[in-house]
Amino acid sequence: MSDQQLLIIDDDATFARVLARALGSRGFEVITASNADEARALTRRHQPRYCVLDLKLGDENGLRLIPELQALVPEIRVLLLTGYASIATAVEAIKRGAHDYLSKPVDADAVVRALLDGDTSTGDDELVDAPEAPLALRRLEWEHIQRVLTECDGNISETARRLGMHRRTLQRKLSKHPVRERPDSDD
Amino acid sequence: MSDQQLLIIDDDATFARVLARALGSRGFEVITASNADEARALTRRHQPRYCVLDLKLGDENGLRLIPELQALVPEIRVLLLTGYASIATAVEAIKRGAHDYLSKPVDADAVVRALLDGDTSTGDDELVDAPEAPLALRRLEWEHIQRVLTECDGNISETARRLGMHRRTLQRKLSKHPVRERPDSDD
DNA sequence: CGCCCCTGTGGCTATCTGCCGCAGTTTTCA
DNA sequence: TGAAAACTGCGGCAGATAGCCACAGGGGCG
């Protein structure tokens, strides 16, 4: 049923792979691109109906890509996804034709929900078994912390600064958390 | 460029008055409404080209007003303004036809800029770029809450349940102002 | 009408956060 | 290479916050 093609455009290979898996298991036929050119080529070739686009593509700006993709596939639904969200870019994205805008971290169900939201063209019983279960706040916080921590090469002081929280507080959070790592949870 | 009619819709009389003065001195012909009905009436009568709309109008939702205003004055440019800004509501606002979305507090020049800018809203040059810093934890939390809240059509109990937090806690969080995107300069 | 679910509110306690300080270790760089 | 700068771990304290309970009112429904 679900021959719904979905193009993921993200220069973060790890993230793209994880998301691809998660969405694949939810009934999408996923292809991924890691830069704008690749994205254009794949879009031309596969005419995907859905697209998950990272705002920050290397030095390129994902926003520019939105109209291009829509020119290639008029009915494409573009979901912007970014770790550096802001209201200004969200406004821009929607103005340029994005269907929705989410900030990382997200869970795959939220992505699916956003993609299918308002979509009438699918007999979407197949795709939507996505139970509406947003991340609990705690987990969202934890994942975000981990993301930034990694970005800071484990530097706690720097991470705390970027997160706008006290170093001591970060320390305490990190120390009391059950350090379970599951790099490929798609849930 | 001066006989441009501008309608301010805000139930906060003080704010509206201050803004009206500021915009008046900048060459607009300002009229103000403090609720939806008044806004509709004034729009019909004056056919303003510009509109500054508060997201929270008493118990009414400013978002609903956007399409109505546009039906009355097709070329109207609506700027959404809110003290409780979030990406989720920004996305909604733009989807419904708002031209831009700013968060209070805001200075009059920014309002003017937003109103006048963007006859070339898809003009490819003026790209906002992503913040260099990740979302602060508080901000991330706020955005996530807003998104889920939107998904739940404003149902607080339901939202709290989905987020795995106490309803009372959610209520308290919501009653507070969002965290600013830029944790620097003015307040 | 009762039933159910929503909302706003106040109060209590346990926990968390921000902030300070201190000591020891690594990194930077003149 | 030695000092300055930055990071880390930790304890403590006051004030903010969360969880939890209870109560009152609103609104839809059979």
CSV table of C-alpha atoms (C1' of nucleotides) in Angstrom, one decimal:
chain,number,residue,atom,x,y,z
A,1,MET,CA,0.0,0.0,0.0
A,2,SER,CA,2.4,2.6,1.2
A,3,ASP,CA,4.5,3.3,-1.7
A,4,GLN,CA,4.8,6.8,-0.4
A,5,GLN,CA,8.2,8.1,-1.3
A,6,LEU,CA,9.9,10.3,1.3
A,7,LEU,CA,13.1,12.2,0.8
A,8,ILE,CA,15.2,13.0,3.8
A,9,ILE,CA,17.7,15.8,3.3
A,10,ASP,CA,20.2,16.2,6.1
A,11,ASP,CA,23.9,16.6,6.2
A,12,ASP,CA,24.0,14.8,9.5
A,13,ALA,CA,24.4,11.3,8.3
A,14,THR,CA,23.7,9.7,11.6
A,15,PHE,CA,20.6,11.6,12.2
A,16,ALA,CA,19.4,10.9,8.7
A,17,ARG,CA,20.0,7.2,9.0
A,18,VAL,CA,18.2,6.9,12.3
A,19,LEU,CA,15.3,8.9,11.0
A,20,ALA,CA,15.2,6.9,7.7
A,21,ARG,CA,15.0,3.7,9.6
A,22,ALA,CA,12.2,5.0,11.9
A,23,LEU,CA,10.2,6.3,9.0
A,24,GLY,CA,10.9,3.2,6.9
A,25,SER,CA,9.4,1.1,9.6
A,26,ARG,CA,6.3,3.3,9.5
A,27,GLY,CA,5.5,2.6,5.9
A,28,PHE,CA,7.4,5.1,4.0
A,29,GLU,CA,9.8,4.4,1.2
A,30,VAL,CA,12.7,6.5,2.3
A,31,ILE,CA,15.5,7.9,0.3
A,32,THR,CA,18.1,10.3,1.7
A,33,ALA,CA,20.3,13.1,0.4
A,34,SER,CA,23.1,14.8,2.3
A,35,ASN,CA,23.3,18.0,0.2
A,36,ALA,CA,21.3,20.3,-2.0
A,37,ASP,CA,22.5,18.9,-5.3
A,38,GLU,CA,21.8,15.3,-4.3
A,39,ALA,CA,18.4,16.4,-3.1
A,40,ARG,CA,17.6,18.0,-6.4
A,41,ALA,CA,18.7,15.0,-8.4
A,42,LEU,CA,16.8,12.5,-6.2
A,43,THR,CA,13.7,14.7,-6.3
A,44,ARG,CA,13.8,14.8,-10.1
A,45,ARG,CA,14.2,11.1,-10.3
A,46,HIS,CA,11.8,9.9,-7.6
A,47,GLN,CA,9.2,12.6,-7.4
A,48,PRO,CA,8.7,12.0,-3.6
A,49,ARG,CA,5.5,13.1,-2.1
A,50,TYR,CA,7.1,13.9,1.3
A,51,CYS,CA,10.3,15.6,2.3
A,52,VAL,CA,12.1,16.1,5.5
A,53,LEU,CA,14.5,19.0,5.1
A,54,ASP,CA,17.2,20.2,7.5
A,55,LEU,CA,17.4,24.0,7.7
A,56,LYS,CA,21.2,23.9,7.9
A,57,LEU,CA,22.7,22.0,5.0
A,58,GLY,CA,26.4,22.6,5.3
A,59,ASP,CA,26.8,26.2,4.2
A,60,GLU,CA,23.6,26.0,2.2
A,61,ASN,CA,20.4,27.2,3.5
A,62,GLY,CA,17.6,24.7,3.3
A,63,LEU,CA,15.1,27.4,2.9
A,64,ARG,CA,16.2,28.1,-0.6
A,65,LEU,CA,15.5,24.5,-1.5
A,66,ILE,CA,11.8,24.6,-0.7
A,67,PRO,CA,10.6,26.4,-3.8
A,68,GLU,CA,12.9,24.4,-6.0
A,69,LEU,CA,11.5,21.1,-4.7
A,70,GLN,CA,8.0,22.4,-5.2
A,71,ALA,CA,8.8,23.3,-8.7
A,72,LEU,CA,10.0,19.8,-9.3
A,73,VAL,CA,7.1,18.1,-7.5
A,74,PRO,CA,4.2,20.4,-7.1
A,75,GLU,CA,2.4,18.3,-4.6
A,76,ILE,CA,5.4,17.7,-2.4
A,77,ARG,CA,5.0,18.3,1.3
A,78,VAL,CA,8.1,19.6,2.9
A,79,LEU,CA,8.7,19.3,6.7
A,80,LEU,CA,11.5,21.5,8.0
A,81,LEU,CA,13.5,20.0,10.8
A,82,THR,CA,16.3,21.8,12.6
A,83,GLY,CA,18.3,21.7,15.7
A,84,TYR,CA,18.6,25.5,15.6
A,85,ALA,CA,15.0,26.5,15.5
A,86,SER,CA,13.8,30.1,15.7
A,87,ILE,CA,10.6,31.8,15.1
A,88,ALA,CA,12.1,33.9,12.4
A,89,THR,CA,13.2,30.9,10.3
A,90,ALA,CA,9.9,29.1,11.0
A,91,VAL,CA,8.1,32.1,9.6
A,92,GLU,CA,10.4,32.1,6.5
A,93,ALA,CA,10.0,28.4,6.0
A,94,ILE,CA,6.2,28.5,6.0
A,95,LYS,CA,6.2,31.5,3.7
A,96,ARG,CA,8.3,29.7,1.3
A,97,GLY,CA,5.9,26.8,1.2
A,98,ALA,CA,7.0,24.4,3.9
A,99,HIS,CA,4.2,22.4,5.3
A,100,ASP,CA,5.4,22.4,8.8
A,101,TYR,CA,8.4,23.2,11.0
A,102,LEU,CA,9.8,21.2,13.9
A,103,SER,CA,12.8,21.5,16.0
A,104,LYS,CA,15.1,18.6,16.9
A,105,PRO,CA,15.0,16.6,18.9
A,106,VAL,CA,11.8,15.0,17.6
A,107,ASP,CA,10.4,11.5,17.7
A,108,ALA,CA,9.5,9.8,14.5
A,109,ASP,CA,5.8,9.8,15.3
A,110,ALA,CA,5.8,13.6,15.5
A,111,VAL,CA,7.4,13.7,12.1
A,112,VAL,CA,4.8,11.3,10.6
A,113,ARG,CA,2.0,13.3,12.2
A,114,ALA,CA,3.3,16.5,10.8
A,115,LEU,CA,3.8,15.0,7.4
A,116,LEU,CA,0.4,13.5,7.1
A,117,ASP,CA,-1.4,16.3,8.8
A,118,GLY,CA,-4.1,17.6,6.5
A,119,ASP,CA,-3.2,15.2,3.8
A,120,THR,CA,-6.2,13.9,2.0
A,121,SER,CA,-4.5,12.0,-0.7
A,122,THR,CA,-3.6,8.9,1.2
A,123,GLY,CA,-5.7,6.2,2.3
A,124,ASP,CA,-3.8,6.8,5.4
A,125,ASP,CA,-5.0,4.0,7.5
A,126,GLU,CA,-1.8,2.2,6.6
A,127,LEU,CA,0.5,5.0,7.7
A,128,VAL,CA,-1.3,6.3,10.6
A,129,ASP,CA,-1.0,3.9,13.3
A,130,ALA,CA,1.1,6.6,14.9
A,131,PRO,CA,-0.3,6.9,18.4
A,132,GLU,CA,-0.3,10.4,19.5
A,133,ALA,CA,2.4,10.1,22.1
A,134,PRO,CA,4.7,13.1,22.2
A,135,LEU,CA,7.9,12.9,24.1
A,136,ALA,CA,7.6,13.4,27.7
A,137,LEU,CA,9.3,16.6,28.7
A,138,ARG,CA,11.9,14.8,30.6
A,139,ARG,CA,13.1,12.8,27.7
A,140,LEU,CA,13.0,15.8,25.4
A,141,GLU,CA,15.2,17.6,27.8
A,142,TRP,CA,17.5,14.7,28.1
A,143,GLU,CA,17.9,14.2,24.4
A,144,HIS,CA,18.5,17.8,23.8
A,145,ILE,CA,21.2,17.9,26.5
A,146,GLN,CA,22.9,14.9,24.9
A,147,ARG,CA,22.8,16.5,21.5
A,148,VAL,CA,24.4,19.7,22.7
A,149,LEU,CA,26.8,17.9,25.0
A,150,THR,CA,28.1,15.9,22.0
A,151,GLU,CA,28.3,19.1,20.0
A,152,CYS,CA,30.5,20.4,22.7
A,153,ASP,CA,32.7,17.4,22.9
A,154,GLY,CA,31.6,16.6,26.3
A,155,ASN,CA,32.5,20.0,27.7
A,156,ILE,CA,30.0,20.5,30.5
A,157,SER,CA,30.7,24.2,31.1
A,158,GLU,CA,30.3,25.0,27.5
A,159,THR,CA,27.2,22.9,27.2
A,160,ALA,CA,25.6,24.6,30.2
A,161,ARG,CA,26.4,28.0,28.7
A,162,ARG,CA,24.7,27.1,25.4
A,163,LEU,CA,21.7,25.7,27.1
A,164,GLY,CA,21.3,28.8,29.3
A,165,MET,CA,21.5,26.9,32.5
A,166,HIS,CA,23.8,26.7,35.4
A,167,ARG,CA,26.8,24.4,35.2
A,168,ARG,CA,26.0,23.0,38.6
A,169,THR,CA,22.5,22.2,37.5
A,170,LEU,CA,23.7,20.4,34.4
A,171,GLN,CA,26.2,18.5,36.4
A,172,ARG,CA,23.5,17.3,38.8
A,173,LYS,CA,21.2,16.3,35.9
A,174,LEU,CA,23.9,14.4,34.2
A,175,SER,CA,25.0,12.6,37.3
A,176,LYS,CA,21.7,11.4,38.4
A,177,HIS,CA,20.5,10.2,35.1
A,178,PRO,CA,20.6,6.5,34.4
A,179,VAL,CA,23.1,6.5,31.6
A,180,ARG,CA,21.5,4.3,29.1
A,181,GLU,CA,22.5,4.7,25.6
A,182,ARG,CA,20.4,3.5,22.8
A,183,PRO,CA,21.7,5.1,19.6
A,184,ASP,CA,19.0,3.6,17.4
A,185,SER,CA,15.8,3.9,19.2
A,186,ASP,CA,13.2,4.9,16.8
A,187,ASP,CA,10.4,5.3,19.2
B,1,MET,CA,3.6,56.9,1.9
B,2,SER,CA,1.6,58.3,4.6
B,3,ASP,CA,-2.1,57.9,4.2
B,4,GLN,CA,-1.8,54.2,4.9
B,5,GLN,CA,-4.5,53.0,7.2
B,6,LEU,CA,-3.4,50.6,9.9
B,7,LEU,CA,-5.7,48.7,12.3
B,8,ILE,CA,-4.4,47.6,15.6
B,9,ILE,CA,-6.3,44.8,17.3
B,10,ASP,CA,-5.4,44.2,20.9
B,11,ASP,CA,-7.3,43.9,24.1
B,12,ASP,CA,-4.5,45.4,26.0
B,13,ALA,CA,-5.6,49.0,25.8
B,14,THR,CA,-2.4,50.4,27.2
B,15,PHE,CA,-0.2,48.5,24.7
B,16,ALA,CA,-2.5,49.4,21.9
B,17,ARG,CA,-2.4,53.1,22.7
B,18,VAL,CA,1.4,53.2,23.0
B,19,LEU,CA,1.8,51.3,19.7
B,20,ALA,CA,-0.8,53.5,18.0
B,21,ARG,CA,1.1,56.6,19.0
B,22,ALA,CA,4.4,55.2,17.8
B,23,LEU,CA,3.1,54.1,14.5
B,24,GLY,CA,1.1,57.2,14.0
B,25,SER,CA,4.2,59.3,14.3
B,26,ARG,CA,5.7,57.0,11.7
B,27,GLY,CA,3.2,58.0,9.1
B,28,PHE,CA,0.4,55.6,9.5
B,29,GLU,CA,-3.2,56.5,10.0
B,30,VAL,CA,-4.0,54.3,13.0
B,31,ILE,CA,-7.3,52.9,14.2
B,32,THR,CA,-7.6,50.5,17.0
B,33,ALA,CA,-10.0,47.7,18.0
B,34,SER,CA,-10.1,45.8,21.3
B,35,ASN,CA,-12.0,42.8,20.2
B,36,ALA,CA,-13.0,40.8,17.2
B,37,ASP,CA,-16.3,42.3,16.5
B,38,GLU,CA,-14.9,45.8,16.6
B,39,ALA,CA,-12.1,44.7,14.4
B,40,ARG,CA,-14.5,43.3,11.8
B,41,ALA,CA,-16.5,46.5,11.8
B,42,LEU,CA,-13.6,48.8,11.5
B,43,THR,CA,-12.1,46.7,8.8
B,44,ARG,CA,-15.2,46.8,6.8
B,45,ARG,CA,-15.5,50.5,7.2
B,46,HIS,CA,-11.9,51.6,6.7
B,47,GLN,CA,-10.4,48.9,4.5
B,48,PRO,CA,-7.0,49.2,6.2
B,49,ARG,CA,-4.0,48.0,4.2
B,50,TYR,CA,-2.1,47.0,7.4
B,51,CYS,CA,-3.1,45.3,10.5
B,52,VAL,CA,-1.4,44.4,13.8
B,53,LEU,CA,-3.2,41.6,15.5
B,54,ASP,CA,-2.8,40.2,18.9
B,55,LEU,CA,-2.8,36.5,19.1
B,56,LYS,CA,-4.8,36.4,22.4
B,57,LEU,CA,-7.9,38.4,22.2
B,58,GLY,CA,-9.7,37.8,25.4
B,59,ASP,CA,-11.1,34.3,25.0
B,60,GLU,CA,-11.0,34.7,21.2
B,61,ASN,CA,-8.2,33.4,19.1
B,62,GLY,CA,-6.7,36.0,16.9
B,63,LEU,CA,-5.8,33.4,14.4
B,64,ARG,CA,-9.3,32.9,13.3
B,65,LEU,CA,-9.6,36.5,12.5
B,66,ILE,CA,-6.9,36.4,9.8
B,67,PRO,CA,-8.9,34.8,7.1
B,68,GLU,CA,-11.9,36.9,7.9
B,69,LEU,CA,-9.9,40.1,7.6
B,70,GLN,CA,-8.4,39.0,4.4
B,71,ALA,CA,-11.9,38.2,3.0
B,72,LEU,CA,-12.9,41.8,3.8
B,73,VAL,CA,-9.7,43.4,2.5
B,74,PRO,CA,-7.9,41.1,0.1
B,75,GLU,CA,-4.6,43.0,0.0
B,76,ILE,CA,-4.4,43.5,3.8
B,77,ARG,CA,-1.1,42.7,5.5
B,78,VAL,CA,-1.5,41.2,8.9
B,79,LEU,CA,1.2,41.2,11.4
B,80,LEU,CA,0.7,38.9,14.4
B,81,LEU,CA,2.0,40.1,17.7
B,82,THR,CA,2.0,38.1,20.9
B,83,GLY,CA,3.5,38.0,24.3
B,84,TYR,CA,3.4,34.2,24.3
B,85,ALA,CA,5.3,33.5,21.1
B,86,SER,CA,6.1,30.0,20.0
B,87,ILE,CA,7.1,28.3,16.8
B,88,ALA,CA,3.9,26.3,16.8
B,89,THR,CA,1.7,29.3,16.8
B,90,ALA,CA,3.9,31.2,14.4
B,91,VAL,CA,3.6,28.3,11.9
B,92,GLU,CA,-0.2,28.4,12.3
B,93,ALA,CA,-0.3,32.1,11.9
B,94,ILE,CA,1.6,32.1,8.6
B,95,LYS,CA,-0.3,29.2,7.3
B,96,ARG,CA,-3.5,31.2,7.9
B,97,GLY,CA,-2.2,34.0,5.9
B,98,ALA,CA,-0.4,36.3,8.3
B,99,HIS,CA,2.5,38.2,6.7
B,100,ASP,CA,4.7,38.0,9.7
B,101,TYR,CA,4.9,37.2,13.4
B,102,LEU,CA,6.7,39.0,16.1
B,103,SER,CA,6.8,38.5,19.9
B,104,LYS,CA,6.2,41.2,22.4
B,105,PRO,CA,7.9,43.2,23.6
B,106,VAL,CA,8.7,44.7,20.3
B,107,ASP,CA,9.8,48.1,19.2
B,108,ALA,CA,7.8,50.2,16.7
B,109,ASP,CA,10.5,50.2,14.2
B,110,ALA,CA,10.5,46.4,14.0
B,111,VAL,CA,6.7,46.5,13.5
B,112,VAL,CA,7.1,49.0,10.7
B,113,ARG,CA,9.8,46.9,9.1
B,114,ALA,CA,7.7,43.8,9.2
B,115,LEU,CA,4.7,45.5,7.8
B,116,LEU,CA,6.4,47.2,4.9
B,117,ASP,CA,8.8,44.4,4.1
B,118,GLY,CA,8.1,41.6,1.9
B,119,ASP,CA,6.2,42.6,-1.1
B,120,THR,CA,9.0,40.3,-2.0
B,121,SER,CA,8.3,37.8,0.7
B,122,THR,CA,9.7,35.1,-1.6
B,123,GLY,CA,12.4,37.3,-3.0
B,124,ASP,CA,15.3,35.0,-2.7
B,125,ASP,CA,17.8,37.3,-1.1
B,126,GLU,CA,16.7,38.2,2.4
B,127,LEU,CA,17.3,35.0,4.2
B,128,VAL,CA,17.2,34.8,7.9
B,129,ASP,CA,19.8,32.4,9.0
B,130,ALA,CA,19.7,30.0,11.8
B,131,PRO,CA,20.9,30.9,15.3
B,132,GLU,CA,24.3,29.7,16.1
B,133,ALA,CA,23.2,28.5,19.5
B,134,PRO,CA,20.9,25.6,20.2
B,135,LEU,CA,17.6,26.3,21.9
B,136,ALA,CA,18.0,26.9,25.6
B,137,LEU,CA,16.3,24.2,27.7
B,138,ARG,CA,13.6,26.5,28.8
B,139,ARG,CA,12.8,27.6,25.3
B,140,LEU,CA,12.9,24.0,24.0
B,141,GLU,CA,10.4,23.0,26.7
B,142,TRP,CA,8.2,26.0,25.9
B,143,GLU,CA,8.1,25.1,22.2
B,144,HIS,CA,7.3,21.5,22.8
B,145,ILE,CA,4.6,22.4,25.2
B,146,GLN,CA,3.1,24.8,22.7
B,147,ARG,CA,3.2,22.3,19.9
B,148,VAL,CA,1.5,19.6,21.9
B,149,LEU,CA,-1.0,22.1,23.2
B,150,THR,CA,-1.9,23.1,19.7
B,151,GLU,CA,-2.2,19.4,18.8
B,152,CYS,CA,-4.6,19.1,21.7
B,153,ASP,CA,-6.6,22.1,20.5
B,154,GLY,CA,-5.8,23.9,23.7
B,155,ASN,CA,-6.9,21.2,26.0
B,156,ILE,CA,-4.7,21.6,29.0
B,157,SER,CA,-5.6,18.4,30.8
B,158,GLU,CA,-5.0,16.4,27.7
B,159,THR,CA,-1.7,18.1,27.0
B,160,ALA,CA,-0.5,17.6,30.5
B,161,ARG,CA,-1.3,13.9,30.3
B,162,ARG,CA,0.5,13.5,27.0
B,163,LEU,CA,3.5,15.3,28.3
B,164,GLY,CA,3.6,13.2,31.4
B,165,MET,CA,3.4,16.1,33.7
B,166,HIS,CA,0.9,17.4,36.3
B,167,ARG,CA,-1.9,19.6,35.0
B,168,ARG,CA,-1.2,22.1,37.8
B,169,THR,CA,2.4,22.4,36.7
B,170,LEU,CA,1.5,22.9,33.1
B,171,GLN,CA,-1.0,25.6,34.0
B,172,ARG,CA,1.7,27.4,36.0
B,173,LYS,CA,4.2,27.2,33.1
B,174,LEU,CA,1.6,28.5,30.7
B,175,SER,CA,0.8,31.4,32.8
B,176,LYS,CA,4.4,32.6,32.6
B,177,HIS,CA,5.9,34.3,29.7
B,178,PRO,CA,8.0,32.4,27.2
B,179,VAL,CA,11.7,32.7,27.3
B,180,ARG,CA,13.1,35.1,24.8
B,181,GLU,CA,15.0,33.7,21.9
B,182,ARG,CA,17.9,36.0,22.4
B,183,PRO,CA,18.9,35.9,26.0
B,184,ASP,CA,20.6,39.3,25.7
B,185,SER,CA,20.0,43.0,25.4
B,186,ASP,CA,16.6,44.5,26.2
B,187,ASP,CA,13.9,43.2,28.2
C,1,DC,C1',-31.0,15.3,37.0
C,2,DG,C1',-26.3,12.9,37.8
C,3,DC,C1',-22.0,12.0,35.4
C,4,DC,C1',-17.9,13.2,33.4
C,5,DC,C1',-14.3,16.1,32.0
C,6,DC,C1',-12.7,20.4,31.6
C,7,DT,C1',-10.7,24.8,34.1
C,8,DG,C1',-8.8,28.0,37.8
C,9,DT,C1',-7.1,28.3,42.3
C,10,DG,C1',-4.9,27.8,46.9
C,11,DG,C1',-1.9,25.3,50.0
C,12,DC,C1',1.5,21.9,51.5
C,13,DT,C1',5.9,19.5,51.1
C,14,DA,C1',9.8,17.5,48.6
C,15,DT,C1',12.8,18.5,45.1
C,16,DC,C1',15.3,21.3,42.0
C,17,DT,C1',17.7,25.4,40.6
C,18,DG,C1',20.7,29.3,40.8
C,19,DC,C1',24.5,31.0,42.9
C,20,DC,C1',28.6,31.0,45.9
C,21,DG,C1',32.9,29.1,47.2
C,22,DC,C1',36.9,25.9,47.1
C,23,DA,C1',40.2,22.6,45.5
C,24,DG,C1',42.3,19.9,42.1
C,25,DT,C1',43.3,19.0,37.1
C,26,DT,C1',43.9,20.1,32.3
C,27,DT,C1',44.6,23.4,28.5
C,28,DT,C1',46.4,27.5,26.5
C,29,DC,C1',50.0,30.5,25.3
C,30,DA,C1',53.5,34.1,25.9
D,1,DT,C1',58.0,26.2,31.2
D,2,DG,C1',55.4,28.6,34.3
D,3,DA,C1',51.4,31.3,35.0
D,4,DA,C1',46.8,32.3,33.6
D,5,DA,C1',42.6,30.5,32.1
D,6,DA,C1',39.2,27.0,31.8
D,7,DC,C1',37.2,22.8,33.3
D,8,DT,C1',35.5,19.5,36.9
D,9,DG,C1',33.6,17.8,41.1
D,10,DC,C1',31.4,18.9,45.2
D,11,DG,C1',29.1,21.0,49.4
D,12,DG,C1',25.8,24.2,51.1
D,13,DC,C1',22.0,27.5,51.2
D,14,DA,C1',17.8,30.3,49.9
D,15,DG,C1',14.3,30.7,46.8
D,16,DA,C1',11.8,28.8,42.9
D,17,DT,C1',9.4,24.9,41.1
D,18,DA,C1',7.0,20.4,40.8
D,19,DG,C1',3.9,17.0,42.4
D,20,DC,C1',-0.2,16.3,44.7
D,21,DC,C1',-4.6,17.1,46.9
D,22,DA,C1',-8.9,19.4,47.4
D,23,DC,C1',-12.6,22.4,46.1
D,24,DA,C1',-15.7,25.1,43.2
D,25,DG,C1',-17.6,26.3,38.8
D,26,DG,C1',-18.7,25.4,33.7
D,27,DG,C1',-20.6,22.7,30.0
D,28,DG,C1',-22.0,18.7,27.4
D,29,DC,C1',-24.8,14.4,27.6
D,30,DG,C1',-28.2,10.5,28.3
